[in-house]
PDB file of N, CA, C and O in Angstrom:
ATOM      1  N   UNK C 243      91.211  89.245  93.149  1.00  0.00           N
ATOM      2  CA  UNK C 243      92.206  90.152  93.673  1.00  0.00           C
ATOM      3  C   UNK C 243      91.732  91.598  93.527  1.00  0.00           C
ATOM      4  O   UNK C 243      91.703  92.310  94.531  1.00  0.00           O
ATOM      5  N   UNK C 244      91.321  92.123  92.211  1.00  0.00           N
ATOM      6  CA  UNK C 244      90.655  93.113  92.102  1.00  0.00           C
ATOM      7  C   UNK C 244      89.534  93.633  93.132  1.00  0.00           C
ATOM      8  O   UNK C 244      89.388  94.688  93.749  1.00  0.00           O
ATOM      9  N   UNK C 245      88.799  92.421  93.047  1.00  0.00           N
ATOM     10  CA  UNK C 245      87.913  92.678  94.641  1.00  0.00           C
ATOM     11  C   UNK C 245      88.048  93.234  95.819  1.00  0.00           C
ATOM     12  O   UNK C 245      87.582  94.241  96.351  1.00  0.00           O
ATOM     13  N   UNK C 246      89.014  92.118  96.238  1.00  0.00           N
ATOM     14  CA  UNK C 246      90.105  92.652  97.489  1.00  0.00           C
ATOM     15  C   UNK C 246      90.500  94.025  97.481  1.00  0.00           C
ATOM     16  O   UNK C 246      90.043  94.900  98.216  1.00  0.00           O
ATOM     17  N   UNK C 247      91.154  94.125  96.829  1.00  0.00           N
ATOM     18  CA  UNK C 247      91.751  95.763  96.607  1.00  0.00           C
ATOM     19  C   UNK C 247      90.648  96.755  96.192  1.00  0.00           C
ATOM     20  O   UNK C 247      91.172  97.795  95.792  1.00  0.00           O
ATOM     21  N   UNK C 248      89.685  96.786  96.159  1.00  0.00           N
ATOM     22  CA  UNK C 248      88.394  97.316  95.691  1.00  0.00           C
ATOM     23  C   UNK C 248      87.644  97.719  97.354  1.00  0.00           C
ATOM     24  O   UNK C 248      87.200  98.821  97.674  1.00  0.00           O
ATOM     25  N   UNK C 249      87.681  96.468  98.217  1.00  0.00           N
ATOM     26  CA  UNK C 249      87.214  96.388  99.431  1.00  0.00           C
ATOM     27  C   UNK C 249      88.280  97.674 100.230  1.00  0.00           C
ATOM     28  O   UNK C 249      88.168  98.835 100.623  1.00  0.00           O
ATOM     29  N   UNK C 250      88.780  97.158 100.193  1.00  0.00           N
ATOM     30  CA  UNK C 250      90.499  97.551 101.278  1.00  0.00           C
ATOM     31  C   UNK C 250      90.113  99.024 100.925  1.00  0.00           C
ATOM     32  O   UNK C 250      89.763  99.743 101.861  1.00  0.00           O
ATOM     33  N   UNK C 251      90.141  99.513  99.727  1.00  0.00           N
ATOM     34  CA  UNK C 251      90.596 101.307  99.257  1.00  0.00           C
ATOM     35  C   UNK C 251      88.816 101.889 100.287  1.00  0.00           C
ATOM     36  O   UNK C 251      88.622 102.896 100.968  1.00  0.00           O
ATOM     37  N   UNK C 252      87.908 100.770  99.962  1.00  0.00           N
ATOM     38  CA  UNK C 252      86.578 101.576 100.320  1.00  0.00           C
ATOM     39  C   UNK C 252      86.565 101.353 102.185  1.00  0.00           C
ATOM     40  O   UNK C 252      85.683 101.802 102.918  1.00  0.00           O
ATOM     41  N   UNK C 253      87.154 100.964 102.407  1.00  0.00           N
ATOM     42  CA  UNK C 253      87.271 100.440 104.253  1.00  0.00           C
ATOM     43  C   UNK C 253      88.462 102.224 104.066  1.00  0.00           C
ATOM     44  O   UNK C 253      88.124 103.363 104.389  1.00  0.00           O
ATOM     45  N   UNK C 254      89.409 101.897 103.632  1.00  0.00           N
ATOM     46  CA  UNK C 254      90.404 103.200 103.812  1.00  0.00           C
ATOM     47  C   UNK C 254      89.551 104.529 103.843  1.00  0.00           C
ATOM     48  O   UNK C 254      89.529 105.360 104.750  1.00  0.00           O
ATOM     49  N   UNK C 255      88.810 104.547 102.575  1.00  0.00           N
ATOM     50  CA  UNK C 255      88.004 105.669 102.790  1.00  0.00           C
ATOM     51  C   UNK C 255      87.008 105.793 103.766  1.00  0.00           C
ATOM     52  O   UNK C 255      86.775 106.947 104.124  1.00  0.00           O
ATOM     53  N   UNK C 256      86.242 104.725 104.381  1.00  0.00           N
ATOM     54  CA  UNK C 256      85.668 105.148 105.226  1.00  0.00           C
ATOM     55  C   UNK C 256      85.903 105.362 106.653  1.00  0.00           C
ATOM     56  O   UNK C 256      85.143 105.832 107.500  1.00  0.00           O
ATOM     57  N   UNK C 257      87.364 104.831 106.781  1.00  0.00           N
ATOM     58  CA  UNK C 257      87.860 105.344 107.973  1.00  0.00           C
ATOM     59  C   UNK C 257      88.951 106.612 107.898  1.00  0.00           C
ATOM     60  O   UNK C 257      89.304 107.119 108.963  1.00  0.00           O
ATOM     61  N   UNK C 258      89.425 107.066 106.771  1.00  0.00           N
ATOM     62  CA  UNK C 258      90.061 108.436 106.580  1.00  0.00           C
ATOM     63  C   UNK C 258      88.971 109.439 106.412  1.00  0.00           C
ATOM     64  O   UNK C 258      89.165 110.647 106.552  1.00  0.00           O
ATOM     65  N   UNK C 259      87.438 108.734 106.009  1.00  0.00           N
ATOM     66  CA  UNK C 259      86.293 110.476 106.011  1.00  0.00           C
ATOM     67  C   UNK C 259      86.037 110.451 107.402  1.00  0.00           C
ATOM     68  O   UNK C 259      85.852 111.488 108.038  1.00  0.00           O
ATOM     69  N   UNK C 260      86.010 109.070 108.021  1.00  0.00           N
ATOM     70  CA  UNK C 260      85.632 109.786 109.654  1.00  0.00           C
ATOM     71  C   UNK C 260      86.713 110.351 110.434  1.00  0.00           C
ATOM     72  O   UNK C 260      86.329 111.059 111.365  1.00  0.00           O
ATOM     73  N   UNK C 261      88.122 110.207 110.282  1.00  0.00           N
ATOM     74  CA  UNK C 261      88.716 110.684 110.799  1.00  0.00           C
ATOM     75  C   UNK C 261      89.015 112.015 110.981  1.00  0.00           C
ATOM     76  O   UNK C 261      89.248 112.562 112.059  1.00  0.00           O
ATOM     77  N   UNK C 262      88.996 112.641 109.610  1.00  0.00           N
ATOM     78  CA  UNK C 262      88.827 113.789 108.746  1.00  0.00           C
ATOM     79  C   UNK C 262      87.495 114.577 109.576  1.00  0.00           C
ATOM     80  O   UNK C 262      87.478 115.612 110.243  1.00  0.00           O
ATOM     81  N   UNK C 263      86.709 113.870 109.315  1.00  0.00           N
ATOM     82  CA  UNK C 263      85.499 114.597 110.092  1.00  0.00           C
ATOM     83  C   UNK C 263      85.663 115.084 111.458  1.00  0.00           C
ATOM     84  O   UNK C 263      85.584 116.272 111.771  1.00  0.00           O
ATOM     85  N   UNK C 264      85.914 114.034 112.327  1.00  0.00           N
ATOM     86  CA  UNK C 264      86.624 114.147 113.800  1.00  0.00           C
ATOM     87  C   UNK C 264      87.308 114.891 113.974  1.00  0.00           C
ATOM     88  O   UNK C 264      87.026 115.542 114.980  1.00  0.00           O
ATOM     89  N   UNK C 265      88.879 115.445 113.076  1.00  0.00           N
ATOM     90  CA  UNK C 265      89.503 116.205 113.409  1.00  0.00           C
ATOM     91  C   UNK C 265      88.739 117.829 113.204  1.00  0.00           C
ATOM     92  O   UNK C 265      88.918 118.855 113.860  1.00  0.00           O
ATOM     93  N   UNK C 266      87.793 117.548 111.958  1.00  0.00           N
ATOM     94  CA  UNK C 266      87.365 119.069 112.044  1.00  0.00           C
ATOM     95  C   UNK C 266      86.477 119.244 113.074  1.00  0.00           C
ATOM     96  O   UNK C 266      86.193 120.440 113.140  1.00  0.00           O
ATOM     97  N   UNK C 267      85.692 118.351 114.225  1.00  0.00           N
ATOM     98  CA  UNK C 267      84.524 118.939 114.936  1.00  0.00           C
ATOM     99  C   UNK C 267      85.680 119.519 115.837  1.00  0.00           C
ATOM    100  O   UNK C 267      85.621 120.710 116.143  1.00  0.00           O
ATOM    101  N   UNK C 268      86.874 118.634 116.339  1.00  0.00           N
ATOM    102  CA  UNK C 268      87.342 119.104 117.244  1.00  0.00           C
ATOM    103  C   UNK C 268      88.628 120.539 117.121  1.00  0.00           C
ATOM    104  O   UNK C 268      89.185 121.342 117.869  1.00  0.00           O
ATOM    105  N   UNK C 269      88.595 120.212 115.840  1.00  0.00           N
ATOM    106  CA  UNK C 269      89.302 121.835 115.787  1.00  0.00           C
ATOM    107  C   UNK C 269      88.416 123.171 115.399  1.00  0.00           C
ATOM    108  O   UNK C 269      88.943 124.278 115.288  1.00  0.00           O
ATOM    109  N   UNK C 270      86.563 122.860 115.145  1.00  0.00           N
ATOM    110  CA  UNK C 270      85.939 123.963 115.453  1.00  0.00           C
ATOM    111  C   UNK C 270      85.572 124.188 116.979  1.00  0.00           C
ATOM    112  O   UNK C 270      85.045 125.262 117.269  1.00  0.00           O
ATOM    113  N   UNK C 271      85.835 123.161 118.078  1.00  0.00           N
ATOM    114  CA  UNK C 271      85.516 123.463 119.145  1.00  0.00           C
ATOM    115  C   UNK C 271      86.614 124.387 119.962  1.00  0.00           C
ATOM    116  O   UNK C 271      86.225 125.268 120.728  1.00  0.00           O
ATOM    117  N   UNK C 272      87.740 124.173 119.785  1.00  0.00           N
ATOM    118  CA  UNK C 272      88.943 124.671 120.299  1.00  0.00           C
ATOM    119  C   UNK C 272      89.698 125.793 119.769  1.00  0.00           C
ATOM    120  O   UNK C 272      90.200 125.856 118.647  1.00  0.00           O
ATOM    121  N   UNK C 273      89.732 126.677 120.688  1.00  0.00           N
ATOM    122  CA  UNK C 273      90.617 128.345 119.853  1.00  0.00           C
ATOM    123  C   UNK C 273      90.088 128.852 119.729  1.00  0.00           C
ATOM    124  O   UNK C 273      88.865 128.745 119.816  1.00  0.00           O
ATOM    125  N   UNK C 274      91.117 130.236 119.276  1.00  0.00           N
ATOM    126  CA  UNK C 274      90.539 131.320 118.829  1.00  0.00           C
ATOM    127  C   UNK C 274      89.983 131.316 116.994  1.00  0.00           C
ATOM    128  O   UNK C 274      90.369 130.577 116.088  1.00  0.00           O
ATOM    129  N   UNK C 275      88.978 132.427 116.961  1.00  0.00           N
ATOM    130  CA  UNK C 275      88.514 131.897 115.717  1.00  0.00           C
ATOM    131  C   UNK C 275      90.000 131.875 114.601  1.00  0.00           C
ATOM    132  O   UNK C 275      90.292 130.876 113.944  1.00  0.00           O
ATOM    133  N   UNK C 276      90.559 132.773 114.581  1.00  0.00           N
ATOM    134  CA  UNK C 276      91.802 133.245 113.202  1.00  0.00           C
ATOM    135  C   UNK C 276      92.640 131.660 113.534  1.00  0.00           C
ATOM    136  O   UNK C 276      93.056 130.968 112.604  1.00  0.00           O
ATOM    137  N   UNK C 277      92.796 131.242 115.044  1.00  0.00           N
ATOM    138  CA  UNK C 277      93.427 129.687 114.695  1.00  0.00           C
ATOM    139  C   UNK C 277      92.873 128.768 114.314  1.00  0.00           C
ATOM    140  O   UNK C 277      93.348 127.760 113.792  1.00  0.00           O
ATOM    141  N   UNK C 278      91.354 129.131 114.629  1.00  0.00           N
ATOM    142  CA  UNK C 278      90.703 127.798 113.710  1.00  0.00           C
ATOM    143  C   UNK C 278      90.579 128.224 112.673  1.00  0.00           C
ATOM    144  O   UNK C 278      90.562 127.232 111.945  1.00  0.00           O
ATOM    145  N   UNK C 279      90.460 129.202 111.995  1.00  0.00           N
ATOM    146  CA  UNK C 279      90.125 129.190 110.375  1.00  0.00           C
ATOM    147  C   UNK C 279      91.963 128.750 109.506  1.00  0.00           C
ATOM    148  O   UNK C 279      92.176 128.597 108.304  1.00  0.00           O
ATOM    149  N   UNK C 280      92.740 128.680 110.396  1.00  0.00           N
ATOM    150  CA  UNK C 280      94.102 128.640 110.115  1.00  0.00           C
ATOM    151  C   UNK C 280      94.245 126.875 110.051  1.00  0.00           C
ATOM    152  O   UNK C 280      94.893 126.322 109.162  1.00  0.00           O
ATOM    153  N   UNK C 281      93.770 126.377 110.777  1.00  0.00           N
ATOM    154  CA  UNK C 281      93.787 125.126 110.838  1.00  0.00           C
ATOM    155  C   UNK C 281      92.924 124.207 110.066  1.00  0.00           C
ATOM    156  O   UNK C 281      93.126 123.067 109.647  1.00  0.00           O
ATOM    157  N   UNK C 282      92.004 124.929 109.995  1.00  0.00           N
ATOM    158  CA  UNK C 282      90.391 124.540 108.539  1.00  0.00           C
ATOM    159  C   UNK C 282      91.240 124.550 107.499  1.00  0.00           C
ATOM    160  O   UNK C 282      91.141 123.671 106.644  1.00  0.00           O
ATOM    161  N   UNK C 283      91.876 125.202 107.438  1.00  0.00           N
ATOM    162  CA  UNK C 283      92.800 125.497 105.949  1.00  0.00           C
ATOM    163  C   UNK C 283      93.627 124.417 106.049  1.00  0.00           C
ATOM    164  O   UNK C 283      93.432 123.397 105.388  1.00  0.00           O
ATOM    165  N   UNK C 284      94.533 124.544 106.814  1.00  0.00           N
ATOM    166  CA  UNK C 284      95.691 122.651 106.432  1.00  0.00           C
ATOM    167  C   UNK C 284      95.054 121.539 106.513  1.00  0.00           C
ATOM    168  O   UNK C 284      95.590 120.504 106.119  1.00  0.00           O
ATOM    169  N   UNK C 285      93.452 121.546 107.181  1.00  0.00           N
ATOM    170  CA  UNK C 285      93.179 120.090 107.294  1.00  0.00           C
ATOM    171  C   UNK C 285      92.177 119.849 105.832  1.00  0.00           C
ATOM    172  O   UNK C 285      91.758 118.761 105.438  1.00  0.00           O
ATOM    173  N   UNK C 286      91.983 120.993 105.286  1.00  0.00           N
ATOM    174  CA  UNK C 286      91.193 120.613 104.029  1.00  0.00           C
ATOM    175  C   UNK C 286      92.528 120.378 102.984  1.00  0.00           C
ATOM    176  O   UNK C 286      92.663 119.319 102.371  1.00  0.00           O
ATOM    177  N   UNK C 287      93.426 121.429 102.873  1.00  0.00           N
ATOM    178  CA  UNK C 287      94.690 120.888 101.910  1.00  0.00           C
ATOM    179  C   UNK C 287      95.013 119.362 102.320  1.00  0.00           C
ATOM    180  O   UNK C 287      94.922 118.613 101.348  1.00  0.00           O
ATOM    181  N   UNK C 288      95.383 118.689 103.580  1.00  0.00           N
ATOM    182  CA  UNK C 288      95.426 117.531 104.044  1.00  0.00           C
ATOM    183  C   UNK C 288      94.561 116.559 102.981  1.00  0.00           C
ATOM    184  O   UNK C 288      94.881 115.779 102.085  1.00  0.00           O
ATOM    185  N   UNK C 289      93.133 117.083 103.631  1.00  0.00           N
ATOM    186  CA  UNK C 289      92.236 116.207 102.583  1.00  0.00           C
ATOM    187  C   UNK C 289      92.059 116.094 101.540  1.00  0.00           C
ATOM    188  O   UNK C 289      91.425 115.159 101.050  1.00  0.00           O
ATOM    189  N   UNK C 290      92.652 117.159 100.822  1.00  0.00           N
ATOM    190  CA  UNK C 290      92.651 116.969  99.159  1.00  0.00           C
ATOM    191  C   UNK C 290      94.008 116.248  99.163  1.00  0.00           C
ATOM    192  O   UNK C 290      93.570 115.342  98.454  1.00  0.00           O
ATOM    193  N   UNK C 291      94.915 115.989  99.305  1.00  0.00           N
ATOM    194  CA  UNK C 291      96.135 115.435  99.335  1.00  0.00           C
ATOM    195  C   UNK C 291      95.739 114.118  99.497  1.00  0.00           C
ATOM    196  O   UNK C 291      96.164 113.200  98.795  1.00  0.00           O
ATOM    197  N   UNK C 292      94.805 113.971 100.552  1.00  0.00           N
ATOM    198  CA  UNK C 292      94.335 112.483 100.981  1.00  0.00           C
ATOM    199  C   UNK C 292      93.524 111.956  99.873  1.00  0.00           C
ATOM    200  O   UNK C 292      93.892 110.883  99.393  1.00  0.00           O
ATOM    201  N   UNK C 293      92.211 112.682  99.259  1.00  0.00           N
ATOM    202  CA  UNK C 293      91.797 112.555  98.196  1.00  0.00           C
ATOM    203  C   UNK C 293      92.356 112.156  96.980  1.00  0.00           C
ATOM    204  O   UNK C 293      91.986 111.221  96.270  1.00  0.00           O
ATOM    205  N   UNK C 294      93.274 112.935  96.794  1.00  0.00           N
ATOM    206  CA  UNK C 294      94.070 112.432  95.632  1.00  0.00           C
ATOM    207  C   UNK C 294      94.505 111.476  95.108  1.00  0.00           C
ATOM    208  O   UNK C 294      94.265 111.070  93.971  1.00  0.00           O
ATOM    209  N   UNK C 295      95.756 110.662  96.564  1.00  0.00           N
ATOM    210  CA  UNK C 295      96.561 109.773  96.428  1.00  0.00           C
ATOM    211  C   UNK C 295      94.948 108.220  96.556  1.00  0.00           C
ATOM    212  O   UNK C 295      94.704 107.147  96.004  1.00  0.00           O
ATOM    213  N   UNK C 296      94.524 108.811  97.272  1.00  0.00           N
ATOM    214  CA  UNK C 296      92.922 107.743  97.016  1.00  0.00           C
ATOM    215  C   UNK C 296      92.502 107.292  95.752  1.00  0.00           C
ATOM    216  O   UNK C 296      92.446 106.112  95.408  1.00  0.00           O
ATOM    217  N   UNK C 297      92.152 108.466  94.941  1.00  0.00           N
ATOM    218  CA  UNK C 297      91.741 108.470  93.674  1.00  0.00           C
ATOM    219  C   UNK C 297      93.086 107.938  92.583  1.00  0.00           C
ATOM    220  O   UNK C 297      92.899 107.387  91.498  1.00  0.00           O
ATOM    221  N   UNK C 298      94.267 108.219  93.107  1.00  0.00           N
ATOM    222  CA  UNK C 298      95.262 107.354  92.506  1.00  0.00           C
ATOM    223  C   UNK C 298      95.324 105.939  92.203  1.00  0.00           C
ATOM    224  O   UNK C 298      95.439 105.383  91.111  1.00  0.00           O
ATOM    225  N   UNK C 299      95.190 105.282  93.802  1.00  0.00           N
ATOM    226  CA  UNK C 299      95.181 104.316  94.105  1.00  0.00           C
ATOM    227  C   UNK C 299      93.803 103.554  93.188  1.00  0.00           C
ATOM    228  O   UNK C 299      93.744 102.661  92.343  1.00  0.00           O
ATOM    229  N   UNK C 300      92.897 104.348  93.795  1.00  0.00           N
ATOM    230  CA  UNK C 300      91.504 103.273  92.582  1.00  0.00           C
ATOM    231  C   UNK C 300      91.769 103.414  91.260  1.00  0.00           C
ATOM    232  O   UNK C 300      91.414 102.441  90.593  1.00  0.00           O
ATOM    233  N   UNK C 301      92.269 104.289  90.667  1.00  0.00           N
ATOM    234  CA  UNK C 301      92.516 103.821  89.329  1.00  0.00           C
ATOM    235  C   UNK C 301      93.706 103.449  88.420  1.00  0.00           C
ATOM    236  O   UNK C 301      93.844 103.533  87.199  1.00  0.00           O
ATOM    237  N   UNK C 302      94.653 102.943  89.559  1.00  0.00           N
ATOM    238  CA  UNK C 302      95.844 102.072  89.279  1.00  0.00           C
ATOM    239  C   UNK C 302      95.241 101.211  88.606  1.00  0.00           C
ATOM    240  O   UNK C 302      94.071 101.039  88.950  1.00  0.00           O
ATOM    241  N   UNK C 303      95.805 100.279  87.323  1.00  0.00           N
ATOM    242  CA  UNK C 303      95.466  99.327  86.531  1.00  0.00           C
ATOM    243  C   UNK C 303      97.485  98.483  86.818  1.00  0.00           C
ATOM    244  O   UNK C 303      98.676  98.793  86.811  1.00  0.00           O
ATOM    245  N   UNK C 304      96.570  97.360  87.016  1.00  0.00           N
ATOM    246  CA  UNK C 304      97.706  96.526  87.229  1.00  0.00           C
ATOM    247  C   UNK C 304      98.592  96.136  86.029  1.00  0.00           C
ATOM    248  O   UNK C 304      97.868  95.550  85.224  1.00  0.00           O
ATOM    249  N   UNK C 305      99.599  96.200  85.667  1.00  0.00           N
ATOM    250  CA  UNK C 305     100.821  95.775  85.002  1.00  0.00           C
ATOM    251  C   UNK C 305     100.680  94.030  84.414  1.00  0.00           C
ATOM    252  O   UNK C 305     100.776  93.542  85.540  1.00  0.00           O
ATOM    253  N   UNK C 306     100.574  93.167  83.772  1.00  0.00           N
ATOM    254  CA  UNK C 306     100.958  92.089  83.851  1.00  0.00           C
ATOM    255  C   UNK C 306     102.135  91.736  82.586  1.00  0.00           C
ATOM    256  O   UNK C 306     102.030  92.237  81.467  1.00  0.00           O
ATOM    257  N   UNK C 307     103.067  90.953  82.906  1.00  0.00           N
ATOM    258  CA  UNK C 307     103.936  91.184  82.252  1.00  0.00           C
ATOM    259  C   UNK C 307     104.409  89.597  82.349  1.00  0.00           C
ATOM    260  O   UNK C 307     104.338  88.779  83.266  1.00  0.00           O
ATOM    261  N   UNK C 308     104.906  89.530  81.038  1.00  0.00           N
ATOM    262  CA  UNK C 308     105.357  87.211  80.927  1.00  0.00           C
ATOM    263  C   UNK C 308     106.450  87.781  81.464  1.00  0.00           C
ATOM    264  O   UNK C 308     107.048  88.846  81.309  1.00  0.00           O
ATOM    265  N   UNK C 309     106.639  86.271  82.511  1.00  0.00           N
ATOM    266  CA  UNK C 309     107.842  86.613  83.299  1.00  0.00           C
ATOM    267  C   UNK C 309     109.433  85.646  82.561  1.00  0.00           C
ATOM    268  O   UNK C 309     110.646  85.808  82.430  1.00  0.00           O
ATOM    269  N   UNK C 310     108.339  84.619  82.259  1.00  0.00           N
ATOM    270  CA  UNK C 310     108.976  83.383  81.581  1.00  0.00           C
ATOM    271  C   UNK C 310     108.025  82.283  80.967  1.00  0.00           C
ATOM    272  O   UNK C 310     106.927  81.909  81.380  1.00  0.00           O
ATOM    273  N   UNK C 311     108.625  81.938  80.054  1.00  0.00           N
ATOM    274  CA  UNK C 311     108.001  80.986  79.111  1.00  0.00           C
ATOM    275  C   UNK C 311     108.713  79.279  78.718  1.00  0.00           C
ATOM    276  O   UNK C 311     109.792  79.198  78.131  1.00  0.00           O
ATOM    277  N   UNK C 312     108.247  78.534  78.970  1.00  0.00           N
ATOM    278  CA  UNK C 312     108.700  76.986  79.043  1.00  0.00           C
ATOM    279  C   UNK C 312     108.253  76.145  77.739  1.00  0.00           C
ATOM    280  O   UNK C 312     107.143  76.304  77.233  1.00  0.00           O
ATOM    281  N   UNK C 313     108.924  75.509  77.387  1.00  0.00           N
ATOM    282  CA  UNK C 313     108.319  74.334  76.483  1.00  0.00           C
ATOM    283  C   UNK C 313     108.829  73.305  76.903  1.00  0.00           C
ATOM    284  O   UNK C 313     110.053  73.218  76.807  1.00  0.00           O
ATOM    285  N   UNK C 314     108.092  72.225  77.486  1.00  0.00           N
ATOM    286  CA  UNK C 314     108.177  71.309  77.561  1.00  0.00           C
ATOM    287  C   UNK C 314     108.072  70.010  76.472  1.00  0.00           C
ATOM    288  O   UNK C 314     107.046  69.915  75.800  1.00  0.00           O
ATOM    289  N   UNK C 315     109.059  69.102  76.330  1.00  0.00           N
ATOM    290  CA  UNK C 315     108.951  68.304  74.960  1.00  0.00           C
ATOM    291  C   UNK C 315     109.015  66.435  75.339  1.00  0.00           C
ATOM    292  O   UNK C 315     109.924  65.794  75.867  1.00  0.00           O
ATOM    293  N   UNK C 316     108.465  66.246  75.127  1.00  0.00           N
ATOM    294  CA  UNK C 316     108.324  64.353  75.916  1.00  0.00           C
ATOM    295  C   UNK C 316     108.483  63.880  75.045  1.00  0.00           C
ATOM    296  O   UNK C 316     108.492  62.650  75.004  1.00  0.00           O
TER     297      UNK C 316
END
């Protein structure tokens, strides 16, 4: 399970850095410069925000907790 969720976060990241990337080629191609340096600015806060909750997520440690306990007697 650990695996799984190990896979999944590194697929997330590699499709949130290309996206990330994408949005910045295309917001240095478009505008005036003061709107693109205006927009460089929310999409890097974006990415640290994105970063973050990432780096959250990988070092979540799972909870396990007895839910219930049985004795069986024959």
């Amino acid at each position: 399970m650990l695996a799984a969720t190990q896979i999944d976060l590194d697929n997330q990241n590699e499709k949130g850095e290309y996206s990330f990337n994408a949005r910045k080629r295309a917001i240095e191609r478009v505008g005036l410069p003061e709107v693109r340096q205006y927009r460089l600015r929310q999409l890097d806060s974006e990415y640290a925000l994105w970063r973050q909750e990432l780096d959250k997520k990988r070092n979540a440690i799972p909870d396990m907790m007895l839910h219930a306990v049985f004795e069986i007697k024959g």
